[in-house]
């Protein structure tokens, strides 16, 4: 039976992204197109220092983007260490649709993007260059909890047909080591969905999320009968158990099942998510552990 009320949820307080996706869903656009277009809003937002253009560079001054996308049929595409294109999610979608692979990295991802007609761009903005020059003075590597409430955008949409798609895109941790890849482009860690069950996306400290394959875990727990809320809480508790220093970082998940029920949970206070449904676009504070 078709799901009659399309819905978009997305990490953090990025209302323009959920609005774009939600309005597209309301107009009958597919969940896959809606998640791509939705997260593209933040990729293009140069004020957002953790997604797309304007993202903070690594400690050698490179802005490198990670992204993935999943379609309702379980297909997936991803790029890691993409250096010259704002819309990493769109390159990831091309990987999914135009190659026999799931993930392309670094130079190969850049070459592929060029071959697909994406124009080469400079991702380091004047503001992010300035912030980097400041950082170089002390070279302190201390990722800030909730990074001024901006981090990876992960989005899940259910369209008018009841199909579920998801996307996740990030410039990763500010001043990470050159070559570092986080959870965001890793299917199962930053994003996972099963169109028969539901989906989950992650934000926060990628290393902790990677080690618990959190989004996959949440979908499997929902498959076994847990609600999205129970499943998100179980995934965060897994991270807490595995990381004695859990109070030093943020990790958060949001999830949705095929009934449209939503869950979210995180370690630290301060994480919220967007929900667009029935013409209402709202920001909702997540429950948290600490
Ligand atoms: N969650 C984004 C990252 O750790 O790269």
CSV table of C-alpha atoms and ligand atoms in Angstrom, one decimal:
chain,number,residue,atom,x,y,z
A,1,UNK,CA,0.0,0.0,0.0
A,2,UNK,CA,1.5,3.4,-0.9
A,3,UNK,CA,2.7,5.6,1.9
A,4,UNK,CA,0.4,8.6,1.6
A,5,UNK,CA,2.4,11.2,3.3
A,6,UNK,CA,5.9,11.7,1.9
A,7,UNK,CA,8.4,12.7,4.5
A,8,UNK,CA,11.9,14.0,4.7
A,9,UNK,CA,14.2,13.9,7.8
A,10,UNK,CA,17.7,15.3,7.9
A,11,UNK,CA,20.4,15.8,10.5
A,12,UNK,CA,20.9,19.2,12.1
A,13,UNK,CA,19.1,22.4,11.7
A,14,UNK,CA,19.4,22.9,7.9
A,15,UNK,CA,15.9,24.0,7.1
A,16,UNK,CA,16.6,25.0,3.5
A,17,UNK,CA,17.8,21.5,2.7
A,18,UNK,CA,14.7,19.7,4.1
A,19,UNK,CA,12.4,22.3,2.6
A,20,UNK,CA,13.9,21.7,-0.9
A,21,UNK,CA,13.5,17.9,-0.5
A,22,UNK,CA,10.1,18.1,1.2
A,23,UNK,CA,8.6,20.3,-1.4
A,24,UNK,CA,10.0,18.1,-4.2
A,25,UNK,CA,8.4,15.0,-2.5
A,26,UNK,CA,5.1,16.9,-2.2
A,27,UNK,CA,5.3,17.6,-5.9
A,28,UNK,CA,5.6,13.9,-6.7
A,29,UNK,CA,9.4,13.7,-7.2
A,30,UNK,CA,11.2,10.5,-6.3
A,31,UNK,CA,12.9,10.0,-3.0
A,32,UNK,CA,16.2,9.5,-4.8
A,33,UNK,CA,16.0,12.9,-6.6
A,34,UNK,CA,14.7,14.6,-3.4
A,35,UNK,CA,17.6,13.4,-1.2
A,36,UNK,CA,20.2,14.4,-3.8
A,37,UNK,CA,18.7,17.9,-4.3
A,38,UNK,CA,18.1,18.4,-0.6
A,39,UNK,CA,21.6,17.8,0.5
A,40,UNK,CA,23.0,19.8,-2.5
A,41,UNK,CA,21.6,22.9,-0.7
A,42,UNK,CA,24.1,22.5,2.1
A,43,UNK,CA,26.9,21.4,-0.2
A,44,UNK,CA,26.5,24.8,-1.9
A,45,UNK,CA,26.2,26.7,1.3
A,46,UNK,CA,29.7,28.2,1.7
A,47,UNK,CA,28.9,29.3,5.3
A,48,UNK,CA,28.6,25.6,6.3
A,49,UNK,CA,32.1,24.6,7.2
A,50,UNK,CA,31.5,20.9,7.4
A,51,UNK,CA,29.8,20.1,4.1
A,52,UNK,CA,30.7,20.8,0.5
A,53,UNK,CA,32.3,24.1,-0.7
A,54,UNK,CA,33.5,26.2,2.2
A,55,UNK,CA,34.2,23.0,4.2
A,56,UNK,CA,37.2,23.2,6.5
A,57,UNK,CA,40.4,21.8,5.0
A,58,UNK,CA,42.6,19.0,6.3
A,59,UNK,CA,45.8,20.0,8.1
A,60,UNK,CA,47.6,20.4,4.8
A,61,UNK,CA,45.1,22.8,3.4
A,62,UNK,CA,43.1,20.4,1.1
A,63,UNK,CA,39.3,20.4,1.2
A,64,UNK,CA,38.3,16.8,0.6
A,65,UNK,CA,34.7,15.7,0.4
A,66,UNK,CA,33.0,12.4,1.2
A,67,UNK,CA,29.5,11.4,0.2
A,68,UNK,CA,27.2,8.5,-0.5
A,69,UNK,CA,23.7,7.9,-1.8
A,70,UNK,CA,21.4,4.9,-1.7
A,71,UNK,CA,18.3,4.2,-3.8
A,72,UNK,CA,15.2,2.2,-2.9
A,73,UNK,CA,16.4,-0.8,-4.8
A,74,UNK,CA,19.4,-1.0,-2.5
A,75,UNK,CA,21.9,0.3,-5.0
A,76,UNK,CA,24.6,2.6,-3.7
A,77,UNK,CA,27.3,5.0,-4.8
A,78,UNK,CA,30.0,6.9,-2.9
A,79,UNK,CA,33.0,9.1,-3.4
A,80,UNK,CA,35.8,9.7,-0.9
A,81,UNK,CA,38.6,12.4,-0.9
A,82,UNK,CA,36.9,14.3,-3.8
A,83,UNK,CA,38.8,17.5,-4.2
A,84,UNK,CA,37.3,19.6,-7.0
A,85,UNK,CA,33.6,19.4,-7.0
A,86,UNK,CA,31.0,20.9,-4.6
A,87,UNK,CA,28.3,18.4,-5.2
A,88,UNK,CA,30.0,15.2,-4.0
A,89,UNK,CA,26.5,13.6,-3.7
A,90,UNK,CA,25.9,14.0,-7.4
A,91,UNK,CA,29.2,12.5,-8.2
A,92,UNK,CA,28.3,9.6,-5.9
A,93,UNK,CA,25.0,9.2,-7.7
A,94,UNK,CA,26.9,9.0,-11.0
A,95,UNK,CA,29.1,6.3,-9.5
A,96,UNK,CA,26.0,4.4,-8.6
A,97,UNK,CA,24.3,4.8,-11.9
A,98,UNK,CA,27.2,4.9,-14.4
A,99,UNK,CA,29.8,2.5,-13.1
A,100,UNK,CA,30.0,-1.1,-12.1
A,101,UNK,CA,31.4,0.1,-8.7
A,102,UNK,CA,30.1,1.5,-5.4
A,103,UNK,CA,32.9,3.8,-4.4
A,104,UNK,CA,35.6,5.9,-6.1
A,105,UNK,CA,38.4,7.6,-4.2
A,106,UNK,CA,40.8,10.5,-4.7
A,107,UNK,CA,42.3,11.2,-8.1
A,108,UNK,CA,40.0,8.5,-9.7
A,109,UNK,CA,36.9,10.2,-8.3
A,110,UNK,CA,38.1,13.5,-9.6
A,111,UNK,CA,38.8,12.1,-13.0
A,112,UNK,CA,35.4,10.4,-13.1
A,113,UNK,CA,33.7,13.6,-12.1
A,114,UNK,CA,35.4,15.4,-14.9
A,115,UNK,CA,34.5,12.7,-17.4
A,116,UNK,CA,30.9,13.0,-16.3
A,117,UNK,CA,30.9,16.7,-17.1
A,118,UNK,CA,31.3,18.2,-13.6
A,119,UNK,CA,33.2,21.4,-13.7
A,120,UNK,CA,36.4,21.6,-11.7
A,121,UNK,CA,35.9,24.0,-8.7
A,122,UNK,CA,38.0,25.5,-5.9
A,123,UNK,CA,36.5,24.3,-2.7
A,124,UNK,CA,38.6,26.4,-0.3
A,125,UNK,CA,36.9,29.7,0.2
A,126,UNK,CA,38.4,32.9,1.5
A,127,UNK,CA,36.8,32.4,4.9
A,128,UNK,CA,37.9,28.8,5.2
A,129,UNK,CA,41.5,29.7,4.1
A,130,UNK,CA,41.5,32.4,6.7
A,131,UNK,CA,40.4,30.1,9.4
A,132,UNK,CA,43.0,27.5,8.3
A,133,UNK,CA,45.7,30.1,8.5
A,134,UNK,CA,44.6,30.9,12.1
A,135,UNK,CA,44.6,27.1,12.9
A,136,UNK,CA,48.1,26.8,11.6
A,137,UNK,CA,49.4,29.1,14.3
A,138,UNK,CA,48.7,26.5,17.0
A,139,UNK,CA,48.0,23.3,15.0
A,140,UNK,CA,45.8,22.0,17.8
A,141,UNK,CA,43.7,19.1,16.7
A,142,UNK,CA,40.6,19.2,18.9
A,143,UNK,CA,37.4,18.6,17.0
A,144,UNK,CA,34.7,20.8,18.6
A,145,UNK,CA,31.7,19.0,19.9
A,146,UNK,CA,28.7,19.8,17.7
A,147,UNK,CA,31.0,22.0,15.7
A,148,UNK,CA,28.9,25.1,16.2
A,149,UNK,CA,25.9,22.9,15.5
A,150,UNK,CA,27.1,22.1,12.0
A,151,UNK,CA,28.2,18.7,10.8
A,152,UNK,CA,27.5,16.2,8.2
A,153,UNK,CA,24.1,16.4,6.5
A,154,UNK,CA,22.4,13.0,6.3
A,155,UNK,CA,18.9,12.8,4.8
A,156,UNK,CA,16.3,10.2,4.4
A,157,UNK,CA,13.2,10.6,2.2
A,158,UNK,CA,10.0,8.6,1.6
A,159,UNK,CA,8.2,9.6,-1.5
A,160,UNK,CA,4.6,9.3,-2.6
A,161,UNK,CA,5.1,5.8,-3.8
A,162,UNK,CA,6.4,4.8,-0.4
A,163,UNK,CA,9.9,4.3,-1.6
A,164,UNK,CA,12.9,5.2,0.6
A,165,UNK,CA,16.2,6.8,-0.4
A,166,UNK,CA,19.1,8.4,1.5
A,167,UNK,CA,22.2,10.5,1.2
A,168,UNK,CA,25.0,11.6,3.4
A,169,UNK,CA,27.7,14.3,2.5
A,170,UNK,CA,30.5,15.9,4.5
A,171,UNK,CA,33.9,17.6,4.3
A,172,UNK,CA,34.8,15.5,7.3
A,173,UNK,CA,36.5,16.6,10.5
A,174,UNK,CA,38.1,20.0,10.3
A,175,UNK,CA,41.9,19.7,10.2
A,176,UNK,CA,41.9,16.0,9.8
A,177,UNK,CA,45.0,14.2,8.6
A,178,UNK,CA,45.5,14.3,4.9
A,179,UNK,CA,43.8,11.2,3.4
A,180,UNK,CA,41.4,10.7,6.4
A,181,UNK,CA,38.0,9.3,5.4
A,182,UNK,CA,35.1,9.4,7.9
A,183,UNK,CA,31.9,7.4,8.2
A,184,UNK,CA,29.8,9.6,5.8
A,185,UNK,CA,30.6,7.9,2.5
A,186,UNK,CA,30.7,4.4,4.0
A,187,UNK,CA,27.6,2.4,3.2
A,188,UNK,CA,26.4,0.9,6.6
A,189,UNK,CA,28.3,3.5,8.7
A,190,UNK,CA,27.1,6.9,7.6
A,191,UNK,CA,24.0,5.7,5.8
A,192,UNK,CA,22.1,2.5,5.3
A,193,UNK,CA,18.6,1.7,4.2
A,194,UNK,CA,16.5,-1.2,3.2
A,195,UNK,CA,13.3,-0.3,1.4
A,196,UNK,CA,11.4,-3.0,3.2
A,197,UNK,CA,12.5,-1.9,6.6
A,198,UNK,CA,13.7,1.7,6.9
A,199,UNK,CA,16.9,3.7,6.9
A,200,UNK,CA,19.4,5.5,9.2
A,201,UNK,CA,22.0,8.2,8.8
A,202,UNK,CA,24.8,9.3,11.1
A,203,UNK,CA,26.6,12.5,12.0
A,204,UNK,CA,29.4,13.3,14.5
A,205,UNK,CA,32.7,11.6,15.1
A,206,UNK,CA,33.2,9.4,12.1
A,207,UNK,CA,35.8,7.1,13.7
A,208,UNK,CA,33.3,6.0,16.4
A,209,UNK,CA,30.5,5.5,13.9
A,210,UNK,CA,32.8,3.5,11.5
A,211,UNK,CA,33.8,1.1,14.3
A,212,UNK,CA,30.2,0.2,15.1
A,213,UNK,CA,28.8,0.3,11.5
A,214,UNK,CA,26.0,2.2,13.2
A,215,UNK,CA,23.5,2.8,10.4
A,216,UNK,CA,23.5,-0.8,9.3
A,217,UNK,CA,23.0,-1.8,12.9
A,218,UNK,CA,20.0,0.4,13.3
A,219,UNK,CA,18.3,-0.9,10.2
A,220,UNK,CA,18.9,-4.5,11.3
A,221,UNK,CA,17.5,-3.7,14.7
A,222,UNK,CA,14.4,-2.2,13.1
A,223,UNK,CA,14.1,-5.4,11.0
A,224,UNK,CA,14.1,-7.4,14.2
A,225,UNK,CA,11.2,-5.3,15.5
A,226,UNK,CA,12.8,-2.4,17.4
A,227,UNK,CA,11.3,1.1,16.8
A,228,UNK,CA,13.5,3.7,15.1
A,229,UNK,CA,14.0,5.4,18.5
A,230,UNK,CA,15.0,2.1,20.3
A,231,UNK,CA,17.3,1.3,17.4
A,232,UNK,CA,19.1,4.7,17.5
A,233,UNK,CA,19.5,4.4,21.3
A,234,UNK,CA,21.0,0.9,20.9
A,235,UNK,CA,23.5,2.1,18.3
A,236,UNK,CA,24.6,5.1,20.5
A,237,UNK,CA,24.9,2.7,23.5
A,238,UNK,CA,27.2,0.5,21.4
A,239,UNK,CA,29.4,3.5,20.7
A,240,UNK,CA,29.4,4.5,24.4
A,241,UNK,CA,30.4,1.0,25.4
A,242,UNK,CA,33.2,0.9,22.9
A,243,UNK,CA,34.7,4.3,23.6
A,244,UNK,CA,35.6,5.2,27.2
A,245,UNK,CA,36.2,8.8,26.0
A,246,UNK,CA,32.7,9.1,24.7
A,247,UNK,CA,32.1,12.4,26.6
A,248,UNK,CA,34.7,14.0,24.5
A,249,UNK,CA,32.8,13.8,21.2
A,250,UNK,CA,29.4,13.8,19.6
A,251,UNK,CA,27.8,11.0,17.6
A,252,UNK,CA,24.2,11.0,16.5
A,253,UNK,CA,21.8,9.0,14.4
A,254,UNK,CA,18.4,9.6,13.0
A,255,UNK,CA,16.2,6.8,11.6
A,256,UNK,CA,12.9,6.2,9.9
A,257,UNK,CA,10.9,3.0,9.3
A,258,UNK,CA,8.5,2.3,6.5
A,259,UNK,CA,5.5,3.3,8.7
A,260,UNK,CA,7.1,6.8,8.8
A,261,UNK,CA,8.0,6.5,12.5
A,262,UNK,CA,11.1,8.5,13.4
A,263,UNK,CA,13.9,8.1,16.0
A,264,UNK,CA,17.0,10.0,16.9
A,265,UNK,CA,19.6,9.7,19.6
A,266,UNK,CA,23.0,11.2,20.3
A,267,UNK,CA,25.7,11.4,23.0
A,268,UNK,CA,25.8,15.1,23.8
A,269,UNK,CA,23.1,17.7,24.1
A,270,UNK,CA,22.8,20.0,21.2
A,271,UNK,CA,21.9,17.7,18.2
A,272,UNK,CA,18.7,18.3,16.4
A,273,UNK,CA,17.2,17.2,13.1
A,274,UNK,CA,14.7,18.5,10.5
A,275,UNK,CA,11.5,17.0,9.6
A,276,UNK,CA,9.4,18.0,6.6
A,277,UNK,CA,5.9,16.5,6.2
A,278,UNK,CA,2.5,17.9,5.2
A,279,UNK,CA,3.9,21.3,4.3
A,280,UNK,CA,5.5,21.7,7.8
A,281,UNK,CA,9.3,22.0,8.1
A,282,UNK,CA,10.4,21.8,11.7
A,283,UNK,CA,13.5,21.4,13.7
A,284,UNK,CA,13.3,18.8,16.5
A,285,UNK,CA,15.7,18.5,19.4
A,286,UNK,CA,17.1,15.0,19.8
A,287,UNK,CA,17.2,13.0,23.0
A,288,UNK,CA,20.7,12.5,24.3
A,289,UNK,CA,22.7,10.3,26.6
A,290,UNK,CA,24.7,12.7,28.7
B,1,LIG,N1,30.8,12.4,10.4
B,1,LIG,C1,31.7,13.0,9.5
B,1,LIG,C2,33.0,12.6,9.7
B,1,LIG,O1,33.5,12.1,10.8
B,1,LIG,O2,33.8,12.7,8.7
